[in-house]
JSON list of C-alpha atoms in Angstrom, two decimals:
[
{"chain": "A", "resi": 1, "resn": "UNK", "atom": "CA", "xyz": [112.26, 102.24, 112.17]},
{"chain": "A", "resi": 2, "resn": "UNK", "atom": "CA", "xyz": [111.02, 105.66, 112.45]},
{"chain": "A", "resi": 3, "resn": "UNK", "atom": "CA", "xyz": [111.55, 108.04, 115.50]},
{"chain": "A", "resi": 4, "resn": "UNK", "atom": "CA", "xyz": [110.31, 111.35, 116.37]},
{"chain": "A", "resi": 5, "resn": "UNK", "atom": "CA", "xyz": [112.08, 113.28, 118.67]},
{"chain": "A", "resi": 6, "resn": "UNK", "atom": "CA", "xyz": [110.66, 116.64, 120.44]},
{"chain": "A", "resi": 7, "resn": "UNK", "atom": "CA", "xyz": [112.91, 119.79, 120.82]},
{"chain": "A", "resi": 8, "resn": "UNK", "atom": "CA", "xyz": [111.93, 123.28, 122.18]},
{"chain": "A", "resi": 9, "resn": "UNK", "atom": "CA", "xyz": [111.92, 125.09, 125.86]},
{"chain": "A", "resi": 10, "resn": "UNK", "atom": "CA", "xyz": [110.72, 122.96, 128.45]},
{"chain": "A", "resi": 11, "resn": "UNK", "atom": "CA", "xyz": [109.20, 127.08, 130.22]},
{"chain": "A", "resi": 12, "resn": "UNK", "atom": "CA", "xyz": [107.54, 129.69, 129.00]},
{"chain": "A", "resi": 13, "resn": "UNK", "atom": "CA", "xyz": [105.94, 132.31, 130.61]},
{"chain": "A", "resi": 14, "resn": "UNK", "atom": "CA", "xyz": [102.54, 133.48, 131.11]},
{"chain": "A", "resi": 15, "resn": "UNK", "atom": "CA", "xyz": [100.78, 134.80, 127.74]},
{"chain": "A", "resi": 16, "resn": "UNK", "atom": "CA", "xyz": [103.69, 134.13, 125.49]},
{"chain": "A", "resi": 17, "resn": "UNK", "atom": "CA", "xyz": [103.73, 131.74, 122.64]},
{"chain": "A", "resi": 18, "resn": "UNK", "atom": "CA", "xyz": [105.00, 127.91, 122.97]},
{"chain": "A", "resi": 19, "resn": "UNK", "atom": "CA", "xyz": [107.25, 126.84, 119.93]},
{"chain": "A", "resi": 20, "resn": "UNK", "atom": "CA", "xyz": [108.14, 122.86, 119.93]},
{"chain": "A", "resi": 21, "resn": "UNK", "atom": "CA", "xyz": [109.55, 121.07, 116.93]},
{"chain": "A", "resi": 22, "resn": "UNK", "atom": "CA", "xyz": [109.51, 117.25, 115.87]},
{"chain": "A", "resi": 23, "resn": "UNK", "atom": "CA", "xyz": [112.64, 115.51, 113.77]},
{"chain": "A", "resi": 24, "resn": "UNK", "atom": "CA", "xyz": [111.46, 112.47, 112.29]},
{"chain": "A", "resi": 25, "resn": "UNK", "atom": "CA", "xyz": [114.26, 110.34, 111.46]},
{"chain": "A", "resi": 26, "resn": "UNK", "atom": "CA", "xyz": [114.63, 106.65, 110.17]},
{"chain": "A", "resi": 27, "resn": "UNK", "atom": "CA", "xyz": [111.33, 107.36, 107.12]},
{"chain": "A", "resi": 28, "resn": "UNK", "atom": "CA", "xyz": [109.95, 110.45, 105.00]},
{"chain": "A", "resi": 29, "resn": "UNK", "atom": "CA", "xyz": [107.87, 113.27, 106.34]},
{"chain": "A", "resi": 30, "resn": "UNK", "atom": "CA", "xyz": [105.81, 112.62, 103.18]},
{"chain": "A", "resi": 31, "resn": "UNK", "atom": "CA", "xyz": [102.15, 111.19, 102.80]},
{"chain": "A", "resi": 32, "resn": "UNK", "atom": "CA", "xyz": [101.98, 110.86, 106.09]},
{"chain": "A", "resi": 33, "resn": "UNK", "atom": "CA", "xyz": [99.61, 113.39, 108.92]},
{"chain": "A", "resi": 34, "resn": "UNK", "atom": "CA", "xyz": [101.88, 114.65, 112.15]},
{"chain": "A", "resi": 35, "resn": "UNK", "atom": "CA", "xyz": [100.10, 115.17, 115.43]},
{"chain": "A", "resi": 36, "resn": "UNK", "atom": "CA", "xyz": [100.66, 116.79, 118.30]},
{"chain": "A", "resi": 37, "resn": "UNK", "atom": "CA", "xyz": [98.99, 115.20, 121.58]},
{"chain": "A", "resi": 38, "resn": "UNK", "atom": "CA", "xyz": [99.44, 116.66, 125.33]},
{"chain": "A", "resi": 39, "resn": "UNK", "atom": "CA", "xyz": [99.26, 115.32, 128.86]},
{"chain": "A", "resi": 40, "resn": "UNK", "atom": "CA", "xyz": [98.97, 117.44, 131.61]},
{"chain": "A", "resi": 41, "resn": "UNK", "atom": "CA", "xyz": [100.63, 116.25, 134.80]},
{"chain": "A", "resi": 42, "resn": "UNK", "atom": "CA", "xyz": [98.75, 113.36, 135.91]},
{"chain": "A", "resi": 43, "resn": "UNK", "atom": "CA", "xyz": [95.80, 113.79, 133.46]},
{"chain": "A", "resi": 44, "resn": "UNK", "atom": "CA", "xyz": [94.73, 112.24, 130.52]},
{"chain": "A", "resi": 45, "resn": "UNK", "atom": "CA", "xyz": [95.49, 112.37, 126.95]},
{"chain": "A", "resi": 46, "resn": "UNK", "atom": "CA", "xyz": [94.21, 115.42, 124.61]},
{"chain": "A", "resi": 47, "resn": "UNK", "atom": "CA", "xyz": [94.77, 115.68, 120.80]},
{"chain": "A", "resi": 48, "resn": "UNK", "atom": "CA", "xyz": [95.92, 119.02, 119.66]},
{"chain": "A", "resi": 49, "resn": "UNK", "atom": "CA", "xyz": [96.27, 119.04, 116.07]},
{"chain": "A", "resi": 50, "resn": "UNK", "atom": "CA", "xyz": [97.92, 117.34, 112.84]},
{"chain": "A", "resi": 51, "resn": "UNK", "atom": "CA", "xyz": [99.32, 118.68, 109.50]},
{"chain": "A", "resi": 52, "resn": "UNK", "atom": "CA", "xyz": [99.41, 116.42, 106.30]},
{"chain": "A", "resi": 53, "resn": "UNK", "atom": "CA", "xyz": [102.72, 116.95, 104.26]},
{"chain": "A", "resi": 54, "resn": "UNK", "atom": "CA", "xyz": [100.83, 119.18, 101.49]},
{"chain": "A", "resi": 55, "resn": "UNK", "atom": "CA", "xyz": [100.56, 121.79, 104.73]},
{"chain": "A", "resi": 56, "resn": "UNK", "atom": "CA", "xyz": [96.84, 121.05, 105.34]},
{"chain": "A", "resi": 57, "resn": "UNK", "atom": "CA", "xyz": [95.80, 121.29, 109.13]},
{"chain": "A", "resi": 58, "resn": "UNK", "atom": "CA", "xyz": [93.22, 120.17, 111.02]},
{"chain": "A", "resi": 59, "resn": "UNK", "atom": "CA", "xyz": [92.92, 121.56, 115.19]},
{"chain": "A", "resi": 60, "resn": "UNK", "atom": "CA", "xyz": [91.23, 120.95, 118.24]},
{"chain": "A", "resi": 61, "resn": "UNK", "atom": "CA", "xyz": [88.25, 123.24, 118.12]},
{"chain": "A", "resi": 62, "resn": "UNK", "atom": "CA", "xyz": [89.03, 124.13, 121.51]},
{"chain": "A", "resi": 63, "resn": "UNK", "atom": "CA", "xyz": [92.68, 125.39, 121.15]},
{"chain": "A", "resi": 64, "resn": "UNK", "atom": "CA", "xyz": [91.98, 126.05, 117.20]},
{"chain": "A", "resi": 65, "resn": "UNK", "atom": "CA", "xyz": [92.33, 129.86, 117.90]},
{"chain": "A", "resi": 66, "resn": "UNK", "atom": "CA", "xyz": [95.75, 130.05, 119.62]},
{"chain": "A", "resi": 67, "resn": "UNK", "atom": "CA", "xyz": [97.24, 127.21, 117.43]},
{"chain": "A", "resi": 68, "resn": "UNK", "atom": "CA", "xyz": [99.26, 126.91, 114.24]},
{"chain": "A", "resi": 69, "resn": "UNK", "atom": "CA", "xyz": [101.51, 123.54, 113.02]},
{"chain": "A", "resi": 70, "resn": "UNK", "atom": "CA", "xyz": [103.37, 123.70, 110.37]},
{"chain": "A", "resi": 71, "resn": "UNK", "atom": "CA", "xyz": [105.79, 121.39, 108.14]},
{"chain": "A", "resi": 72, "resn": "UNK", "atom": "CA", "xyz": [109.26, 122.01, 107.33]},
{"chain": "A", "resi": 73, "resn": "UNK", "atom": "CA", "xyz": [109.93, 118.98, 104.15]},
{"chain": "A", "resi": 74, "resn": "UNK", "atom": "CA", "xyz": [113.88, 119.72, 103.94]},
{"chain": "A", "resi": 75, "resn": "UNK", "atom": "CA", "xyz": [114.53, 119.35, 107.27]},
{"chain": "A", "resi": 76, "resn": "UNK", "atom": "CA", "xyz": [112.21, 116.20, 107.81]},
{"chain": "A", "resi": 77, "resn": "UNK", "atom": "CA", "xyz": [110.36, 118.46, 110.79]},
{"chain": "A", "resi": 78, "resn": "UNK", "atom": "CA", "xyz": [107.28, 119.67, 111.81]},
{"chain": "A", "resi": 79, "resn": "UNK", "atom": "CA", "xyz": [106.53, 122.30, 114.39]},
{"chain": "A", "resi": 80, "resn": "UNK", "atom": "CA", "xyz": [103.72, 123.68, 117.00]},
{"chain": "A", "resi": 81, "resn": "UNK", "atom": "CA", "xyz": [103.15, 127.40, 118.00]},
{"chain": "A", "resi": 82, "resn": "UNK", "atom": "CA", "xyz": [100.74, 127.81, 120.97]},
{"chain": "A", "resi": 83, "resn": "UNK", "atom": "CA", "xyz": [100.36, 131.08, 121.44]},
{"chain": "A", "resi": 84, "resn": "UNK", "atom": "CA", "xyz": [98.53, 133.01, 124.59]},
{"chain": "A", "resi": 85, "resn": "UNK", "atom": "CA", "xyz": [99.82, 130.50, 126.99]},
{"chain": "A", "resi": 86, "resn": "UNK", "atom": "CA", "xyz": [98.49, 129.61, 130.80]},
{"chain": "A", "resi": 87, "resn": "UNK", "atom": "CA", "xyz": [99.20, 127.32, 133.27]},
{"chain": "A", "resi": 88, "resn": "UNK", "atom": "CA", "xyz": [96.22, 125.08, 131.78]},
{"chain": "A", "resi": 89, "resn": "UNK", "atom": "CA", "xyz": [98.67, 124.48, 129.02]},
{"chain": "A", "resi": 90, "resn": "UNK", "atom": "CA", "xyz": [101.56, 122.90, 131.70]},
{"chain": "A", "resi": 91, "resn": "UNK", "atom": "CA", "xyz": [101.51, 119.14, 129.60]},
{"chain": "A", "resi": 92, "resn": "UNK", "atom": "CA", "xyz": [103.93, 117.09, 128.18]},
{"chain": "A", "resi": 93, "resn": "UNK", "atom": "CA", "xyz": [103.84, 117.34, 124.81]},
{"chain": "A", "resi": 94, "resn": "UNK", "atom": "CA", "xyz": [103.90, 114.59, 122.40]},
{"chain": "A", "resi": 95, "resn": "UNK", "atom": "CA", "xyz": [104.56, 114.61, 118.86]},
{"chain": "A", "resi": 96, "resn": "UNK", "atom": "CA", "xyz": [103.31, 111.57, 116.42]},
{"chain": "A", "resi": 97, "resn": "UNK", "atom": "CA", "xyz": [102.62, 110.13, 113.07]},
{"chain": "A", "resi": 98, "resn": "UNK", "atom": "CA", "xyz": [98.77, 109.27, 112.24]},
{"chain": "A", "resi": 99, "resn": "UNK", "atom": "CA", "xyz": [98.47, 106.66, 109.93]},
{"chain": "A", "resi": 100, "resn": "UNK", "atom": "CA", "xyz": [95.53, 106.96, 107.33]},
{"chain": "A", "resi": 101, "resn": "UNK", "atom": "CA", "xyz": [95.14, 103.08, 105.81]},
{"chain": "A", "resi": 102, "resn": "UNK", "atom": "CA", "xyz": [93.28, 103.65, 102.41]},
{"chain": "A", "resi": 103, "resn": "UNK", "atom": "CA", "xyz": [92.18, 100.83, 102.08]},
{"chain": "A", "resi": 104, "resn": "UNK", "atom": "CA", "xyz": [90.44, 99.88, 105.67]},
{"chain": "A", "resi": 105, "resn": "UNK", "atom": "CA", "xyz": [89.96, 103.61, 106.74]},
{"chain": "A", "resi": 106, "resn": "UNK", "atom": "CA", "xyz": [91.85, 102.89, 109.94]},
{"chain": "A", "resi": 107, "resn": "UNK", "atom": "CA", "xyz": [93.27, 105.64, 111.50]},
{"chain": "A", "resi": 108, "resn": "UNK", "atom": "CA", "xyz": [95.25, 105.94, 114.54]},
{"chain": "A", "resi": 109, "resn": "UNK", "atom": "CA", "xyz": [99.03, 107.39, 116.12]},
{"chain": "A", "resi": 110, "resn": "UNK", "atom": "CA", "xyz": [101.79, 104.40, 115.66]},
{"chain": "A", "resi": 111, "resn": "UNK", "atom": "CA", "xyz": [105.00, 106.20, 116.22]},
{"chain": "A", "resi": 112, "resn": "UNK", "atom": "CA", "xyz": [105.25, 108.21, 119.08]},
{"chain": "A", "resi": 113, "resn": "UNK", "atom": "CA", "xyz": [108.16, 110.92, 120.10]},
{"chain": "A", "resi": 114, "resn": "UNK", "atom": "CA", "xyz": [109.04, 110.18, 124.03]},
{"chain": "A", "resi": 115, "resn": "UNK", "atom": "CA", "xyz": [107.31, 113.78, 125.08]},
{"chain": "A", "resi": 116, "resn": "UNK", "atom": "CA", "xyz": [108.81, 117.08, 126.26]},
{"chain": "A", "resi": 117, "resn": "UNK", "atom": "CA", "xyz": [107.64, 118.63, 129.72]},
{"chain": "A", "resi": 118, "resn": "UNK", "atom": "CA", "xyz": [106.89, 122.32, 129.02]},
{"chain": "A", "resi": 119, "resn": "UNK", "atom": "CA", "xyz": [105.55, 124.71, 131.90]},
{"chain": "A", "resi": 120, "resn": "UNK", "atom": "CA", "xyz": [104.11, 127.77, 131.67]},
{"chain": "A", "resi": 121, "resn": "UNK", "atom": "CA", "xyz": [105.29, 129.87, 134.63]},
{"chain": "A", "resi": 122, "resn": "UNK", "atom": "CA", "xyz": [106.56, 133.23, 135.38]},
{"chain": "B", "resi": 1, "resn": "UNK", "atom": "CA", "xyz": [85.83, 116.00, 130.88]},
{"chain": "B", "resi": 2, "resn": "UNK", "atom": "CA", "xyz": [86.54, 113.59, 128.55]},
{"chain": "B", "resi": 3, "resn": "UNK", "atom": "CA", "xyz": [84.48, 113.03, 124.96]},
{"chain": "B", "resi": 4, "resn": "UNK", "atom": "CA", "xyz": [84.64, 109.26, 125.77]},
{"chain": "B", "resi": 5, "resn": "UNK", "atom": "CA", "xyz": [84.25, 107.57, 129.09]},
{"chain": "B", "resi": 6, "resn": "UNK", "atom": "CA", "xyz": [86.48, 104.95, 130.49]},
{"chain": "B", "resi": 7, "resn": "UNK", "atom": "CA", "xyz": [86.81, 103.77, 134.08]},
{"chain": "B", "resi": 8, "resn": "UNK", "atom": "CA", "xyz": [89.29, 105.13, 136.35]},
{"chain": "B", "resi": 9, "resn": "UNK", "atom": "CA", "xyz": [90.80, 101.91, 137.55]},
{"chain": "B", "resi": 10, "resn": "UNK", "atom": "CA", "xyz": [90.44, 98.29, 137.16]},
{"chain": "B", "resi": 11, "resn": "UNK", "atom": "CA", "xyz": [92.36, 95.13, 138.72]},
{"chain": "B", "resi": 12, "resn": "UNK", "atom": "CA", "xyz": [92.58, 91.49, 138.83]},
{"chain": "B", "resi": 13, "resn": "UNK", "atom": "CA", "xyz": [94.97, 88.62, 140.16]},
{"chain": "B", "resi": 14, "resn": "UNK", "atom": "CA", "xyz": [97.93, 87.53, 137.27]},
{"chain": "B", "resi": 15, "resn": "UNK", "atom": "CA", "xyz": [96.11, 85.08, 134.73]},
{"chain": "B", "resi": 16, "resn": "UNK", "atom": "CA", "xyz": [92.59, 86.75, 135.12]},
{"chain": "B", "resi": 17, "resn": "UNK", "atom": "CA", "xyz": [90.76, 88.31, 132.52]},
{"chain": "B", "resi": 18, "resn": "UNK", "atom": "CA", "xyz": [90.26, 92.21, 132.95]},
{"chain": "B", "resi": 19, "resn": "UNK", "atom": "CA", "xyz": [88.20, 94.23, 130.94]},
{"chain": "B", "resi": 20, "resn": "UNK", "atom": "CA", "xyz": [88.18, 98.25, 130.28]},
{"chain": "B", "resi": 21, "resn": "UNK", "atom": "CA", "xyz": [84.56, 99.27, 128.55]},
{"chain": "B", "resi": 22, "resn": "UNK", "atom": "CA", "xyz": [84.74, 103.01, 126.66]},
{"chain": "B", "resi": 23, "resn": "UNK", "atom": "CA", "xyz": [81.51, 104.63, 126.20]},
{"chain": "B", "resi": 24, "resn": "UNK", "atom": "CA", "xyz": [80.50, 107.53, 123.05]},
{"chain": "B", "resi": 25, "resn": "UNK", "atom": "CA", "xyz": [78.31, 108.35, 121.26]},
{"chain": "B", "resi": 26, "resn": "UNK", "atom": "CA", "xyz": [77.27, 108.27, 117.36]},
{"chain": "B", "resi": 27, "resn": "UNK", "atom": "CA", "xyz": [79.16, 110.63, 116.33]},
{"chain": "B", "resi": 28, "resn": "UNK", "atom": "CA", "xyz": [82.55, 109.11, 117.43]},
{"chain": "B", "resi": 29, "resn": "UNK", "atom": "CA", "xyz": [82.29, 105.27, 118.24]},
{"chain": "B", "resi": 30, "resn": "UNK", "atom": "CA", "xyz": [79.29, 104.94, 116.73]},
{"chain": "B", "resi": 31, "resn": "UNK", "atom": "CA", "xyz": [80.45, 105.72, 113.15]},
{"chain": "B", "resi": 32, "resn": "UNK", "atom": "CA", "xyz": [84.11, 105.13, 113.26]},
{"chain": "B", "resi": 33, "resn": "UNK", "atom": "CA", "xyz": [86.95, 102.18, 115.29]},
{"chain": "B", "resi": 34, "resn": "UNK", "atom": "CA", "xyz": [88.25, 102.24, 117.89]},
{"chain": "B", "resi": 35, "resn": "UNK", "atom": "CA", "xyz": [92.08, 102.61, 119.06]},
{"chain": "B", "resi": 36, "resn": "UNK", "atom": "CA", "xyz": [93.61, 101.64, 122.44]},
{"chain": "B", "resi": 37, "resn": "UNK", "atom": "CA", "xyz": [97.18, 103.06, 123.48]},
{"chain": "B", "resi": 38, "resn": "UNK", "atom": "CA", "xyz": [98.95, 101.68, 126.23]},
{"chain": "B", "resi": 39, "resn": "UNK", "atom": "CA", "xyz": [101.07, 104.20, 128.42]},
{"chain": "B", "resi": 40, "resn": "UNK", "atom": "CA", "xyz": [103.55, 102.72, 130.88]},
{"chain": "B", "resi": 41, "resn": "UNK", "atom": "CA", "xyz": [104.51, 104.91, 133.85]},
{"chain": "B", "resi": 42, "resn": "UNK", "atom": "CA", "xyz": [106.81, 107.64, 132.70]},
{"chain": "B", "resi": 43, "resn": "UNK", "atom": "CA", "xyz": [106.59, 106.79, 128.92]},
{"chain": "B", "resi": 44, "resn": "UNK", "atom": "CA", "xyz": [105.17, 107.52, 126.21]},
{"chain": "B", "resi": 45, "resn": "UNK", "atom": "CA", "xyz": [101.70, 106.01, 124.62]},
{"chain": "B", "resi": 46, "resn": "UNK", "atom": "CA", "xyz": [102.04, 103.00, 122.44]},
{"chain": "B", "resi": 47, "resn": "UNK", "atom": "CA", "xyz": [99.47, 101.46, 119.66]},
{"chain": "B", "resi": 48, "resn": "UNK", "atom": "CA", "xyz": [97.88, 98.36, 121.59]},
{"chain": "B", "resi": 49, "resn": "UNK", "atom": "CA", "xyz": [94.93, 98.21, 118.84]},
{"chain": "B", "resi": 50, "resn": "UNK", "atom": "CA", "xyz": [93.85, 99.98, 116.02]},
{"chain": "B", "resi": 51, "resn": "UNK", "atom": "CA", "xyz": [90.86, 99.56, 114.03]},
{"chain": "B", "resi": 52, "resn": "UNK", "atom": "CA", "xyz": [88.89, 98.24, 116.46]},
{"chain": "B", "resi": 53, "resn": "UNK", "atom": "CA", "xyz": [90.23, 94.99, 116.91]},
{"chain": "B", "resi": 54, "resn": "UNK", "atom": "CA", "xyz": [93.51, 94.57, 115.17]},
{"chain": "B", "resi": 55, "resn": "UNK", "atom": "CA", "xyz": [96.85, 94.25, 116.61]},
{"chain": "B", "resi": 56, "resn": "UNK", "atom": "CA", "xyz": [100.38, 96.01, 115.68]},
{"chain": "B", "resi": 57, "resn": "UNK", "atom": "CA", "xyz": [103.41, 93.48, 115.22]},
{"chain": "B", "resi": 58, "resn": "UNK", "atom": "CA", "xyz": [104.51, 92.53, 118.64]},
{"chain": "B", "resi": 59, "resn": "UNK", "atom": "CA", "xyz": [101.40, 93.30, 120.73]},
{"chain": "B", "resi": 60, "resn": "UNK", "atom": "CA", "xyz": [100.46, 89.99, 122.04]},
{"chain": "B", "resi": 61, "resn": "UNK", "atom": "CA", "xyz": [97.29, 88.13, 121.38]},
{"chain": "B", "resi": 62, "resn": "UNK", "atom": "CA", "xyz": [96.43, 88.27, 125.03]},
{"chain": "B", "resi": 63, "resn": "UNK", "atom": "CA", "xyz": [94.76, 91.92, 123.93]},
{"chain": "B", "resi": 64, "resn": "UNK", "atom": "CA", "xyz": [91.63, 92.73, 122.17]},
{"chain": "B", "resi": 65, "resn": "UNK", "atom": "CA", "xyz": [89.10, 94.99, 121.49]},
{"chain": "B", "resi": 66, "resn": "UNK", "atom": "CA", "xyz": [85.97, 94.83, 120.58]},
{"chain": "B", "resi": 67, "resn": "UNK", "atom": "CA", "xyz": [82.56, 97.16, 119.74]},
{"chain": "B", "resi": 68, "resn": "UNK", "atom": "CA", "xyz": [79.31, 97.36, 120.64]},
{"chain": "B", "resi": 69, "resn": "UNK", "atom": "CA", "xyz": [76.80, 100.29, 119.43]},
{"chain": "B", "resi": 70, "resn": "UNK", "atom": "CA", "xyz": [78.98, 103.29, 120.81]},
{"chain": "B", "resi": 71, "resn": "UNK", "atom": "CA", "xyz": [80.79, 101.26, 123.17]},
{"chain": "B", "resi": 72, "resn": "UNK", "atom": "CA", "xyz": [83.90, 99.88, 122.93]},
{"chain": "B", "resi": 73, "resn": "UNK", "atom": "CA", "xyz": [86.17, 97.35, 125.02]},
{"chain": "B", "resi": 74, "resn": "UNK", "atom": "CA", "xyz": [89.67, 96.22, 125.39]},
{"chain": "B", "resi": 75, "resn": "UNK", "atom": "CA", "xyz": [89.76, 92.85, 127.38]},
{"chain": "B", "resi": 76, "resn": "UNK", "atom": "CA", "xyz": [93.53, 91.76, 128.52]},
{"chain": "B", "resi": 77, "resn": "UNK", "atom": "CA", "xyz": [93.46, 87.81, 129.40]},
{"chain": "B", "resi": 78, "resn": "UNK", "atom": "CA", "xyz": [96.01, 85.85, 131.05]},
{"chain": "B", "resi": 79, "resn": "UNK", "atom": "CA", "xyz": [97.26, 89.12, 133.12]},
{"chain": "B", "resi": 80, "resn": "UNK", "atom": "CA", "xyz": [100.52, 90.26, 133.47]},
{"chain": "B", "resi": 81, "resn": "UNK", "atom": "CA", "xyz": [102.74, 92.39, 135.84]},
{"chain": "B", "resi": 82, "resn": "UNK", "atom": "CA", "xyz": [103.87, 94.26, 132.81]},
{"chain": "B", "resi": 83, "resn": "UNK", "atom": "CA", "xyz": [100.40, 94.97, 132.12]},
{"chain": "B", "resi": 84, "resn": "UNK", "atom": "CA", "xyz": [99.92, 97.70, 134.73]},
{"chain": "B", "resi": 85, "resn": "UNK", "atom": "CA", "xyz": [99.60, 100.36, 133.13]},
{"chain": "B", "resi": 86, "resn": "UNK", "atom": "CA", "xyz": [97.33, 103.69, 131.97]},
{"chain": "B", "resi": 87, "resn": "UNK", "atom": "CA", "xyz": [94.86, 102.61, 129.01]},
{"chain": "B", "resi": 88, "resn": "UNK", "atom": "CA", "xyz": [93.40, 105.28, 126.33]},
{"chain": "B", "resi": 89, "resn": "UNK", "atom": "CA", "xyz": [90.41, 104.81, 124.37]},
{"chain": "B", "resi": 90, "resn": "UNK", "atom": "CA", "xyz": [90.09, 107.14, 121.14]},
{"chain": "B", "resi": 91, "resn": "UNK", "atom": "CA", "xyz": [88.41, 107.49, 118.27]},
{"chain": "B", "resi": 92, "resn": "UNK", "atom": "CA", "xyz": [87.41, 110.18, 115.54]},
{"chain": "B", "resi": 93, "resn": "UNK", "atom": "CA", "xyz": [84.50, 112.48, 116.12]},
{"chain": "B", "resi": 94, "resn": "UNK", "atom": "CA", "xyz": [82.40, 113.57, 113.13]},
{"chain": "B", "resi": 95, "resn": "UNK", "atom": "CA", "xyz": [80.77, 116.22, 114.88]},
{"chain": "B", "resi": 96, "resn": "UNK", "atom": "CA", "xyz": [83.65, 117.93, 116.33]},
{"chain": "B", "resi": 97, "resn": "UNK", "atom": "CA", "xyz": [86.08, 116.99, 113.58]},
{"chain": "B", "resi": 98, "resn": "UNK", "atom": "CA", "xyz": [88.71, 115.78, 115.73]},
{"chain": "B", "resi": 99, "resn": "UNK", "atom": "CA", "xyz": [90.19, 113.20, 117.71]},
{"chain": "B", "resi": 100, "resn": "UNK", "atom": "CA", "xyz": [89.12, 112.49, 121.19]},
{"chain": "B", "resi": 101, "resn": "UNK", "atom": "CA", "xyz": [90.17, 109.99, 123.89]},
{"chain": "B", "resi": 102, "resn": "UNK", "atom": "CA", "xyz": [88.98, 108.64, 126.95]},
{"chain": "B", "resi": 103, "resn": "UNK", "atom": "CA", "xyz": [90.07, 109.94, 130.23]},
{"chain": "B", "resi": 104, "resn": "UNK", "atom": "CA", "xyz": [92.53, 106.76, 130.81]},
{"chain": "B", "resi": 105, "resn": "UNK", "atom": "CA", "xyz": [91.87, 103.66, 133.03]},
{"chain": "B", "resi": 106, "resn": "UNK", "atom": "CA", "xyz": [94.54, 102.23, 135.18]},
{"chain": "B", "resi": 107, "resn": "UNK", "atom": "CA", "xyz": [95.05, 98.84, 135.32]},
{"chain": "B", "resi": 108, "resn": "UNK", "atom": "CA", "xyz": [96.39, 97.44, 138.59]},
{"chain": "B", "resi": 109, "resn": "UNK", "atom": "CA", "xyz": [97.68, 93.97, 138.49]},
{"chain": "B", "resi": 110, "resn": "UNK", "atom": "CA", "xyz": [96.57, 92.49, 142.15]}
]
């Protein structure tokens, strides 16, 4: 059964750069897309961005300039980097696996990590 | 403001029928399914249907979705108290190349 698992610091201050990582455990990083989806306190759902094992990204066009994900295959781990933070990016932060069916063209996020709480405060 | 539009709330008695709608446009529901997540208070989201209408191992049959145009539904029969919860709508958008949800409707089990 595979499990993500989110790691980083849960504040960060004003205009500095959030760093969060995801272990996968329990299956392969490979030939697979990893997301990263956020929830601000008591709001809805917003996607932020997913990597594809070969390194390719695709963003959020609205947080594409201050973002980066990358992969790290050894280690079974993929990371975030916001950088320029605010309190507009207070959210939990979720990491997840996209499946991409072939076949049917279904896409959609079926392993979730449980979500880490970072705040952006001085 | 959300790409796609769900209610804020629904409700019904146990063993009613409830039904969230999620609203688009062609460029997202239009041209591609559908996926509803489940969040339970104070954890994380959870596949409830992908590809429109097709369930994940373990969801019950009591769920489904279904399309319209660029609308989309998620009907829950035979409700339970382990229903309430937050429901997400999402799909992919062409036009901004991304994914996008709905704002979340909460279902309140009466």
């Amino acid at each position: 059964q595979v499990q993500l698992q989110e790691s980083g610091p849960g504040l960060v201050k004003p205009s500095e750069t959030l760093s969060l990582t995801c272990t996968v455990s329990g299956g392969s990083i490979s030939s697979y897309y990893w997301s990263w989806i956020r929830q601000p306190p008591g709001k809805g759902l917003e996607w932020v961005g997913y990597i594809y094992d070969s390194g390719s990204t695709t963003y959020n066009p609205s947080l594409k300039s201050r973002v980066s994900i990358s992969v790290d295959m050894s280690k079974n781990q993929f990371s975030l980097k916001l950088s320029s933070v605010s309190a507009a990016d207070t959210a939990v932060y979720y990491c997840a696996r996209r499946e991409w069916d072939i076949l049917t063209g279904y896409r959609y996020f079926d392993h979730w990590g449980q979500g880490t709480l970072v705040t952006v405060s001085s | 403001q959300s790409v796609l539009t769900q209610p804020p709330s629904a409700s019904e008695t146990p063993g009613q029928r409830v039904t969230i709608s999620c609203s688009g446009s062609s460029s997202n529901i239009g041209s591609n399914t559908v996926n509803w997540y489940q969040q339970l208070p104070g954890t994380a989201p959870k596949l409830l249907i992908y590809g429109g209408n097709q369930r994940p191992s373990g969801v019950p049959d009591r769920f489904s979705g279904s399309k319209s145009g660029t609308s989309a539904s998620l009907a829950i029969s035979g409700l339970q108290s382990e229903d309430e919860a937050d429901y997400y709508c999402a799909a992919w958008d062409d036009d901004l190349i991304g994914v996008v949800f709905g704002g979340g409707t909460k279902v309140t089990v009466l």
